Coordinates of C-alpha atoms and ligand atoms in Angstrom, one line a residue:
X67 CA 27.5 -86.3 -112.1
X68 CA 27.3 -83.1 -114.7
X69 CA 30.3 -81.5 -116.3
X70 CA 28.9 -78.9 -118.6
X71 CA 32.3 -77.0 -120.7
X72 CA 31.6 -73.4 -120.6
X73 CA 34.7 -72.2 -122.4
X74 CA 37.0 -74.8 -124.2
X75 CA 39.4 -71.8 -125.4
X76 CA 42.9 -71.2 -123.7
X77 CA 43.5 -67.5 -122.5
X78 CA 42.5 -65.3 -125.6
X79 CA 39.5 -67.3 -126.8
X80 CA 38.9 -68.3 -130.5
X81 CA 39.5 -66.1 -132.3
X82 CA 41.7 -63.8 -130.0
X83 CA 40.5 -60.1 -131.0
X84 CA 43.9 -59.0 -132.2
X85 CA 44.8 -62.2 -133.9
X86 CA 44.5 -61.8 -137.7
X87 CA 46.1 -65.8 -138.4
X88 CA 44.1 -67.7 -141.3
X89 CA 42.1 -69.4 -138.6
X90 CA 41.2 -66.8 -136.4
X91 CA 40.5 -65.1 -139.7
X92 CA 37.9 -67.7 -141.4
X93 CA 36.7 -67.9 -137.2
X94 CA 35.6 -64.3 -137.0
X95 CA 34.0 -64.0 -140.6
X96 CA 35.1 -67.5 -142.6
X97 CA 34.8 -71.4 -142.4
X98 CA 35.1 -71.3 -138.6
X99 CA 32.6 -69.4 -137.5
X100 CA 31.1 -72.6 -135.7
X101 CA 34.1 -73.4 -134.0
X102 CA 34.7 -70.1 -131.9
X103 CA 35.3 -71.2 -128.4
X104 CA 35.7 -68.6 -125.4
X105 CA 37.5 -68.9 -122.5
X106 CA 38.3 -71.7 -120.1
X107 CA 36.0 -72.7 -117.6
X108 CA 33.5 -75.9 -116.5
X109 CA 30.5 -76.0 -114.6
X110 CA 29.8 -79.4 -112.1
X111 CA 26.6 -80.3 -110.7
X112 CA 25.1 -83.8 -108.7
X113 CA 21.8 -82.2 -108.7
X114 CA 21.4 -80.6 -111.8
X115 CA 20.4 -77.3 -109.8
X116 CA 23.7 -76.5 -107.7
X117 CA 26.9 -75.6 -110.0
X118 CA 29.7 -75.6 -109.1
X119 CA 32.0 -73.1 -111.5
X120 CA 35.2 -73.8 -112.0
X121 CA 37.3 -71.2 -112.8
X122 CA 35.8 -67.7 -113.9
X123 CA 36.5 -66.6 -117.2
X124 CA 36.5 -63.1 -119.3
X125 CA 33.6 -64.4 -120.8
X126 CA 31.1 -65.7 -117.6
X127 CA 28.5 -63.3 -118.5
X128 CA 28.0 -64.7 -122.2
X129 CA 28.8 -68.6 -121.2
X130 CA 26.0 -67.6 -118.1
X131 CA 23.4 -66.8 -121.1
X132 CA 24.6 -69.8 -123.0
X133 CA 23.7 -72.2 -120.5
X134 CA 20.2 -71.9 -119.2
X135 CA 20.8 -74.4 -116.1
X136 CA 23.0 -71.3 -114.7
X137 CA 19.9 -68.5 -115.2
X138 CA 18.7 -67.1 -112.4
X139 CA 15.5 -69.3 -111.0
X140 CA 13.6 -68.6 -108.1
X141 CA 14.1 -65.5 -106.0
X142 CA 14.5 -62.0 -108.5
X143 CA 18.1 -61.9 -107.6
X144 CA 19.6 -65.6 -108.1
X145 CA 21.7 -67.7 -109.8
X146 CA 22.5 -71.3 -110.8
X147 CA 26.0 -70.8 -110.1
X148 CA 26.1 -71.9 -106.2
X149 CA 30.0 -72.0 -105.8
X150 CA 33.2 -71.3 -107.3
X151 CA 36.2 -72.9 -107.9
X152 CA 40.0 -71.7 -108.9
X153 CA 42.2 -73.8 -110.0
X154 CA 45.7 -71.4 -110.3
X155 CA 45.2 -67.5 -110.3
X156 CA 45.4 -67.2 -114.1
X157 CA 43.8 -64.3 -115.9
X158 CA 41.7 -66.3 -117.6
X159 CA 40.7 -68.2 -114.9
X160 CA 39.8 -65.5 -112.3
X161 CA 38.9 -62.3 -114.1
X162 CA 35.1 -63.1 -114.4
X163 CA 34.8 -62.6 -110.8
X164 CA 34.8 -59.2 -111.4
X165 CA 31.7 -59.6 -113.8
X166 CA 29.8 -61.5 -111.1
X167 CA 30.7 -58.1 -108.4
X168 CA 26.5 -57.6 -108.5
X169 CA 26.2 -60.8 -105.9
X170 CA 23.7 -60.0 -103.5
X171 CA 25.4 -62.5 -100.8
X172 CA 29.5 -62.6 -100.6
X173 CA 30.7 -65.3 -103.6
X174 CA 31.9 -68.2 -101.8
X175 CA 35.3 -69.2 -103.4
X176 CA 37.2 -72.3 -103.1
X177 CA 41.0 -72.1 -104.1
X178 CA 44.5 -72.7 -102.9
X179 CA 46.6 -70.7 -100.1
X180 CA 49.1 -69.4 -103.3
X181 CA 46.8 -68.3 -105.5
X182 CA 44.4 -66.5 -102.5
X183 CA 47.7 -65.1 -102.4
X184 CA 48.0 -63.8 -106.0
X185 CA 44.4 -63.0 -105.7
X186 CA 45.5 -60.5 -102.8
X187 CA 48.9 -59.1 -104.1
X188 CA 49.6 -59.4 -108.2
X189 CA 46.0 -58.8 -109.2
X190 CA 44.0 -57.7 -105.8
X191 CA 40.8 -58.8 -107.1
X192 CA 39.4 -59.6 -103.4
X193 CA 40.0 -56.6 -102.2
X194 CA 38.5 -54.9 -105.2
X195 CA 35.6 -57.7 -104.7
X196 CA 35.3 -56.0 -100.7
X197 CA 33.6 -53.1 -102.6
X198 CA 30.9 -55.1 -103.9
X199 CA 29.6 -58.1 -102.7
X200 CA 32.8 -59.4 -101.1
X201 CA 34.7 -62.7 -101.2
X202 CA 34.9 -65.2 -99.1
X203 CA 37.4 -67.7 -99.1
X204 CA 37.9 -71.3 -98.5
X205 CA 41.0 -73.1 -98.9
X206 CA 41.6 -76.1 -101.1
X207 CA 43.2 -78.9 -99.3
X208 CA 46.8 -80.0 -100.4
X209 CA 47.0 -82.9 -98.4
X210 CA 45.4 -85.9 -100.4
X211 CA 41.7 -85.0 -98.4
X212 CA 38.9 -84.2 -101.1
X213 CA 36.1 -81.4 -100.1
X214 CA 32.6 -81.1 -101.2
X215 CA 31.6 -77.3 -100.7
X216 CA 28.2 -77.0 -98.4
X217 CA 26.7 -75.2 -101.7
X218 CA 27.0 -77.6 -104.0
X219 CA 25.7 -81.4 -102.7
X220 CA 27.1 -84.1 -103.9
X221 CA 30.1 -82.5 -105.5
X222 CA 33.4 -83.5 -103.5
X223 CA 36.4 -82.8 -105.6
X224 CA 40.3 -83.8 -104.7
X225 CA 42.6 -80.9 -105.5
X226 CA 45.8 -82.7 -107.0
X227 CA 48.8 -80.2 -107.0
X228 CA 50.2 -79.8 -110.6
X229 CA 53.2 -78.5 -112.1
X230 CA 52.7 -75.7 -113.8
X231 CA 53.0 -71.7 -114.3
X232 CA 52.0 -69.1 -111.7
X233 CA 50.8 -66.1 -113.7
X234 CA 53.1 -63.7 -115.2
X235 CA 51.8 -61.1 -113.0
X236 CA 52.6 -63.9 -109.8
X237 CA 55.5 -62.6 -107.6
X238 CA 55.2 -66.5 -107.7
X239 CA 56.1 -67.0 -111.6
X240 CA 59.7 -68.1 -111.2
X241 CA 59.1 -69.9 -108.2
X242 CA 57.0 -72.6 -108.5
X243 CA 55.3 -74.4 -105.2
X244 CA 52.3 -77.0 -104.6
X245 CA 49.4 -75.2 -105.3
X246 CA 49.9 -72.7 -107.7
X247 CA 48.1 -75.2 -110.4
X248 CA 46.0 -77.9 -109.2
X249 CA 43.8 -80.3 -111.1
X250 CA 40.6 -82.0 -109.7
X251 CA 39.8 -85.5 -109.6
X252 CA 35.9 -85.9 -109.6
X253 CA 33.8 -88.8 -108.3
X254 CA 30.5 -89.6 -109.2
X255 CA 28.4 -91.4 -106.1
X256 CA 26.1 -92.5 -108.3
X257 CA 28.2 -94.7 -110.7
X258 CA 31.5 -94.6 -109.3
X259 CA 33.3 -93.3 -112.1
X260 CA 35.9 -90.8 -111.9
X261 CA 36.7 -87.7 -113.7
X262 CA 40.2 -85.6 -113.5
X263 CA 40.1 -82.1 -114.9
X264 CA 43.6 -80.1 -116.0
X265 CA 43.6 -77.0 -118.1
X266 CA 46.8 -76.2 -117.1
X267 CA 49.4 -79.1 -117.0
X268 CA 52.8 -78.6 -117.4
X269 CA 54.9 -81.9 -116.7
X270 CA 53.7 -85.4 -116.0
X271 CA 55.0 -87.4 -112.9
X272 CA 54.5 -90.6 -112.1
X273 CA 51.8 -89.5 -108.6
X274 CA 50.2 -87.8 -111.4
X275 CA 49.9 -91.0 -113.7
X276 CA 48.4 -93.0 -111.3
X277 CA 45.5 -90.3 -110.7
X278 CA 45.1 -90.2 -114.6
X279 CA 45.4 -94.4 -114.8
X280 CA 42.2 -94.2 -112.0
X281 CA 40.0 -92.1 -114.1
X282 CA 37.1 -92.7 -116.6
X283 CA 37.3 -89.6 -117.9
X284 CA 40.2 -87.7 -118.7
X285 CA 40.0 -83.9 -119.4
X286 CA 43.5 -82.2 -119.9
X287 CA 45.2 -79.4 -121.1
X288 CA 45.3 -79.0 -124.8
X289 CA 47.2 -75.9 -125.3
X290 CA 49.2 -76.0 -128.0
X291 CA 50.2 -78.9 -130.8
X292 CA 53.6 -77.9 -130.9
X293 CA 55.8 -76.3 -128.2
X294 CA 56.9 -73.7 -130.4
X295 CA 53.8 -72.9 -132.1
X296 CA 52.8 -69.1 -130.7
X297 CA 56.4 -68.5 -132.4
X298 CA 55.8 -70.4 -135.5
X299 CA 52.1 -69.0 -136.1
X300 CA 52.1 -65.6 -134.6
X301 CA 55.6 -64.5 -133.4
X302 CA 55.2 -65.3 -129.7
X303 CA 58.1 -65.5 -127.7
X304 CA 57.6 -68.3 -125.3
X305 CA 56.9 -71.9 -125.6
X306 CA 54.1 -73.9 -124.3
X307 CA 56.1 -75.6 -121.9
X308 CA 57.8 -72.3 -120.9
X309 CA 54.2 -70.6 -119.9
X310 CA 53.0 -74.6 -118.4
X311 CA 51.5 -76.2 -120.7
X312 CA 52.7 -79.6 -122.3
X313 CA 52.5 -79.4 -126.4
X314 CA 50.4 -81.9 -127.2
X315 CA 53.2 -83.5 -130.0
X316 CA 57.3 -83.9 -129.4
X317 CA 58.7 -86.2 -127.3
X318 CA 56.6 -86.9 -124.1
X319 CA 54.1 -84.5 -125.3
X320 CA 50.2 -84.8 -124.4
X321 CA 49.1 -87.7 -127.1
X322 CA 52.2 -89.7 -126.0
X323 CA 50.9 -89.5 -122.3
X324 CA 47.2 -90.4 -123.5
X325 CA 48.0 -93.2 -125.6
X326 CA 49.0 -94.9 -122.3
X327 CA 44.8 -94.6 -120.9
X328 CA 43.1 -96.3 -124.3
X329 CA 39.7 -97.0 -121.9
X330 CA 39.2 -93.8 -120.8
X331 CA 37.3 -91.1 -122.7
X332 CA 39.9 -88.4 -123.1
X333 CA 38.9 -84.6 -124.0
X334 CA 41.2 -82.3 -124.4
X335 CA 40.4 -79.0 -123.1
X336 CA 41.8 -75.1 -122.8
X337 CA 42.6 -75.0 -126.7
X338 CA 45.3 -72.2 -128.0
X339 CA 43.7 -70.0 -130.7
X340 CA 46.9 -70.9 -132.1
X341 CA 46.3 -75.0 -132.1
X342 CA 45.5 -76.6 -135.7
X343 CA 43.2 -78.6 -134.1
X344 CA 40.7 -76.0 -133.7
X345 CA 40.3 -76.8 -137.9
X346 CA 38.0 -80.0 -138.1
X347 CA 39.2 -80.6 -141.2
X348 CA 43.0 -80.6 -140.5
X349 CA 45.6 -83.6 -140.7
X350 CA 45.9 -82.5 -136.6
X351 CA 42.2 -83.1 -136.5
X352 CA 42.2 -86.5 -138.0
X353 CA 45.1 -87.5 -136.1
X354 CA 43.3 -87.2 -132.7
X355 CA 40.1 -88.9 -134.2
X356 CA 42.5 -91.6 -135.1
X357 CA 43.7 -92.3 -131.5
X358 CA 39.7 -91.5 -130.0
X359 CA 40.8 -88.2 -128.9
X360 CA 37.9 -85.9 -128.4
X361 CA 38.3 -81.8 -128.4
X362 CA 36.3 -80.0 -126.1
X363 CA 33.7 -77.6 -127.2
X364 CA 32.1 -74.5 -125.8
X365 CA 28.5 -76.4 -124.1
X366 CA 29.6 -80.1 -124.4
X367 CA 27.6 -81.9 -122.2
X368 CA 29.5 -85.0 -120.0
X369 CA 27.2 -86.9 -117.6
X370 CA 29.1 -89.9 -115.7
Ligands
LIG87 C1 47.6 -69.6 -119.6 O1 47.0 -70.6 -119.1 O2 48.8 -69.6 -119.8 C2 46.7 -68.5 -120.0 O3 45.7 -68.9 -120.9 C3 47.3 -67.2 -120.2 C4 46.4 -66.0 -120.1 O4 45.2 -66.1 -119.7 O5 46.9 -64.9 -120.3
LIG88 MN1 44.9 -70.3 -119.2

């Protein structure tokens, strides 16, 4: 099994264009250049040829060039990308859909009942995608049954609903149900091993620690470091746990919850333009090194 990152940046990207912190600074023109990192997203293959994407963000058309197993091959109008995948009916998740409209064949989209339902009220983008080259839409299963879309051999995935934030835009937001966030768990048939996959993770229980304790790769939500820190570095207003996202430090944060899987590989991913971590050469950094705790990067490569 494939898992190619496309975008290892929360909503915003790295830098954020209206962000003028020290390290969005030195990443538009400074020291961080190499570590710019656009906007959530994953691609999964079996075969190498047939991607699933998984989640559809701002910046799909640049993280398409990036990554040349996603060109078009073949016919004059095609595409690596044989499937898509939502995970919640964030803005960063879903508003690439709009840059793939040019589909000659109706995109074939797998998500949840709730956010189809965001996806038809808050932001209508599958109406808007009825003018183009339509939508059509398969549901996730919330029921404990995994699904492997026709398109895309070889990958099943088992939608696990999380707790977490319905967008602000969701009629949804202050009333949270199953399957407004989910995360995948991922099985390879070749070697058995599993992968779980959560940008967006908001609160740990214990159904959810046994799916983490089960995998051999662990990819999760790496928001923030601190739960205050859009406050503290650029005078936000909420908390990380307030949009859904578990800081990774504080009591019960992220590391806490990691440090109980030492055998598997654990990447975080979705990364706050806001998040030290983002510096290689901070004391955040080297703390994470110093527990085996990788951070994703836009094009990191995980075979299992
Ligand atoms: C989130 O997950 O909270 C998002 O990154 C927010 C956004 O895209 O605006
Ligand atoms: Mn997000």
């Amino acid at each position: 099994m494939h898992i190619r990152v496309l975008g290892s940046a929360a909503g915003g990207g790295f830098p954020q264009w209206n962000c003028d912190s020290p390290r969005c600074r030195a990443a538009r023109r400074g020291r961080l250049v190499s570590e710019r990192r656009s906007q959530s997203s994953i691609a999964v293959s079996q075969d190498g040829h047939h991607w699933l994407l998984v989640n559809v963000s701002p910046d799909i058309r640049q993280q398409i060039l990036d990554n040349t197993m996603l060109h078009p091959s073949g016919a004059v109008r095609s595409s690596g990308i044989a499937a898509i995948a939502l995970m919640d009916s964030q803005i960063d998740h879903v508003t690439g859909l709009l840059m793939m409209r040019e589909s000659d064949e109706p995109l074939s989209i797998y998500c949840t009942k709730r956010t189809e339902e965001d996806l038809r009220t808050g932001f209508p983008i599958f109406e808007m995608l009825s003018h183009y080259c339509r939508a059509s839409v398969t549901h996730l299963p919330l029921d404990g049954h995994s699904i492997e879309p026709d398109e895309t051999p070889g990958v099943r995935i088992l939608p696990i609903p999380l707790t977490s934030k319905a967008p602000p835009y969701s009629r949804h937001r202050q009333d949270p149900r199953p399957g407004d966030n989910v995360g995948f768990v991922i099985d390879s048939p070749d070697t058995g091993k599993r992968a779980f996959y959560a940008p967006g993770l908001g609160e740990i229980d214990d159904r959810l620690s046994a799916w983490m304790a089960s995998a051999d790769i662990i990819m999760v939500d790496g928001t923030t470091w601190t739960d205050d820190e859009m406050s503290k570095v650029v005078g936000g207003k909420k908390t990380s746990r307030q949009m859904g996202h578990l800081p990774l430090t504080g009591e019960g944060g992220m590391l806490d919850v990691l440090a109980d899987y030492p055998l598997a590989r654990r990447i975080l991913v979705h990364i706050n333009n806001t998040n030290p971590v983002l510096d290689p050469e901070s004391a955040e950094r080297a703390r994470l090194e110093a527990m085996g705790i990788e951070v994703s990067y836009d094009g990191m490569d995980i075979r299992f």
